Amino acid sequence: MKIGILTSGGDCPGLNAVIRGVVLKGIAVHGQEFVGFLDGWRGVVEGDVINIPRTLVRGIAKQGGTILGTSRTNPFENNGGPDVIKANMDRLGIDAIIAIGGEGTLAAAKRLTDAGLKIVGVPKTVDNDLDATDYTFGFDTAVEIATEAIDRLRTTGESHHRTMIAEVMGRHVGWIALHAGMASGAHAILIPEQKASMEQITEWVLSARDRGRAPLVVVAEGFVPDGQESPHSERGLDTFGRPRLGGIAELLAPELEARTGIETRATVLGHIQRGGVPTAFDRVLATRLGLAAIDSVVEKRWGTMVSLNGTDIVHVGFDAALGNLKSVPQNRYDEAAVLFG
Ligand code: F6P
């Protein structure tokens, strides 16, 4: 059996560990052959592949990024669609696809599976917003990077008696902000799931300052400030028609400075959170997902993805993952909010 692997959507530390897990077990246990589609669905639509021998995955579990490249190509656009993809797979002798990606990738994989293609999925997102899996790999690394950066912002903030605002990733959900904010002892954590008025944020900042602290605010890029309908976006849309986010911290800083009289600085962490080596937790999770994904192929579990349930790797239908986002529940926010101000 020849299997094609693709990584699609925003990259994320751990992608290479998944590829390695799939290929090592597939060759050693099942005697399979592997190719990689280059740059996500683009490689599938254009039939652009490379062979993946065992030597190509040597030592890559700790390597950031993806050896296959990625893109936000929609497989139903640019002359794509199930017929083109099926023809490419037949021509290249590829029997099945393992698609490693987030919501957009898995939604496309579901449509293609419904059209008769043989696909299994591996969930991926630093945002940790995919339902039907307890954690996605990449999230732990992003939290680790954000926490380290926020710890650094704190010391310079303290020296200058400033308010520091750190903006982290989190398009629809505030998991990175919640975890990195809690780990670094932030005085306010602003997330897409929760409204917080400027009056409330000002109160938290002043309360921290009055106790002699340099106020620290962590904001997720998808946070919607008072008086706005949608998250701050000034860089147009991506290929899936989603607004490119980023810049909310820069918007909040002058407003907060005017209200509090405290000099305020904003830092946008951006793609640094997605780069570099994965944590040990993410390497292990990604490897285990890869090992399970190749079993899914052998067991012909088309239209399902592997997922983490407690400490077990299980199989769930694409539908379960795509039904809704895994947002920060009220009790997790309330728990953290006790420490604000
Ligand atoms: O999907 C994860 C994510 O990191 C979001 O948090 C962020 O909005 C987006 O990707 C950034 O996408 P791009 O890499 O295309 O700028």
mmCIF file of N, CA and C and ligand atoms in Angstrom, residues 10 72 125-127 169-171 221 242 245 271 274, ligand 1:
data_model
loop_
_atom_site.group_PDB
_atom_site.id
_atom_site.type_symbol
_atom_site.label_atom_id
_atom_site.label_comp_id
_atom_site.label_asym_id
_atom_site.label_seq_id
_atom_site.Cartn_x
_atom_site.Cartn_y
_atom_site.Cartn_z
ATOM 1 N N GLY A 10 -1.895 26.456 9.053
ATOM 2 C CA GLY A 10 -0.767 27.054 9.782
ATOM 3 C C GLY A 10 0.118 25.955 10.348
ATOM 4 N N ARG A 72 -2.273 27.269 2.894
ATOM 5 C CA ARG A 72 -3.698 27.340 3.202
ATOM 6 C C ARG A 72 -4.520 27.143 1.928
ATOM 7 N N THR A 125 -3.359 22.066 15.778
ATOM 8 C CA THR A 125 -3.517 23.514 15.888
ATOM 9 C C THR A 125 -2.858 24.006 17.167
ATOM 10 N N VAL A 126 -2.091 25.064 17.078
ATOM 11 C CA VAL A 126 -1.512 25.638 18.304
ATOM 12 C C VAL A 126 -2.616 26.239 19.162
ATOM 13 N N ASP A 127 -3.716 26.637 18.516
ATOM 14 C CA ASP A 127 -4.804 27.301 19.257
ATOM 15 C C ASP A 127 -5.532 26.350 20.209
ATOM 16 N N MET A 169 -1.500 34.192 20.207
ATOM 17 C CA MET A 169 -2.417 33.647 19.205
ATOM 18 C C MET A 169 -3.690 33.118 19.867
ATOM 19 N N GLY A 170 -4.682 32.895 19.076
ATOM 20 C CA GLY A 170 -5.982 32.440 19.583
ATOM 21 C C GLY A 170 -7.059 33.146 18.796
ATOM 22 N N ARG A 171 -7.359 32.550 17.635
ATOM 23 C CA ARG A 171 -8.309 33.181 16.711
ATOM 24 C C ARG A 171 -9.729 33.185 17.276
ATOM 25 N N GLU A 221 -5.393 37.258 20.299
ATOM 26 C CA GLU A 221 -5.610 38.059 19.084
ATOM 27 C C GLU A 221 -7.091 38.171 18.717
ATOM 28 N N ARG A 242 -11.037 33.856 5.899
ATOM 29 C CA ARG A 242 -11.039 34.264 7.303
ATOM 30 C C ARG A 242 -10.172 35.515 7.472
ATOM 31 N N LEU A 245 -5.874 38.062 11.664
ATOM 32 C CA LEU A 245 -5.959 38.799 12.926
ATOM 33 C C LEU A 245 -4.598 39.340 13.345
ATOM 34 N N HIS A 271 4.061 34.803 15.156
ATOM 35 C CA HIS A 271 4.464 33.483 14.675
ATOM 36 C C HIS A 271 5.610 32.857 15.455
ATOM 37 N N ARG A 274 4.736 29.672 16.950
ATOM 38 C CA ARG A 274 4.572 28.472 16.144
ATOM 39 C C ARG A 274 5.907 27.907 15.657
HETATM 40 O O1 F6P B 1 -4.637 28.623 13.069
HETATM 41 C C1 F6P B 1 -3.705 28.966 14.003
HETATM 42 C C2 F6P B 1 -3.247 30.374 13.851
HETATM 43 O O2 F6P B 1 -1.996 30.378 14.448
HETATM 44 C C3 F6P B 1 -4.176 31.433 14.435
HETATM 45 O O3 F6P B 1 -4.044 31.602 15.812
HETATM 46 C C4 F6P B 1 -3.755 32.656 13.661
HETATM 47 O O4 F6P B 1 -4.810 33.592 13.581
HETATM 48 C C5 F6P B 1 -3.416 32.117 12.317
HETATM 49 O O5 F6P B 1 -3.068 30.771 12.498
HETATM 50 C C6 F6P B 1 -2.288 32.854 11.633
HETATM 51 O O6 F6P B 1 -2.222 32.403 10.331
HETATM 52 P P1 F6P B 1 -1.076 32.727 9.278
HETATM 53 O O7 F6P B 1 0.077 31.859 9.600
HETATM 54 O O8 F6P B 1 -1.688 32.387 7.984
HETATM 55 O O9 F6P B 1 -0.721 34.167 9.443
#
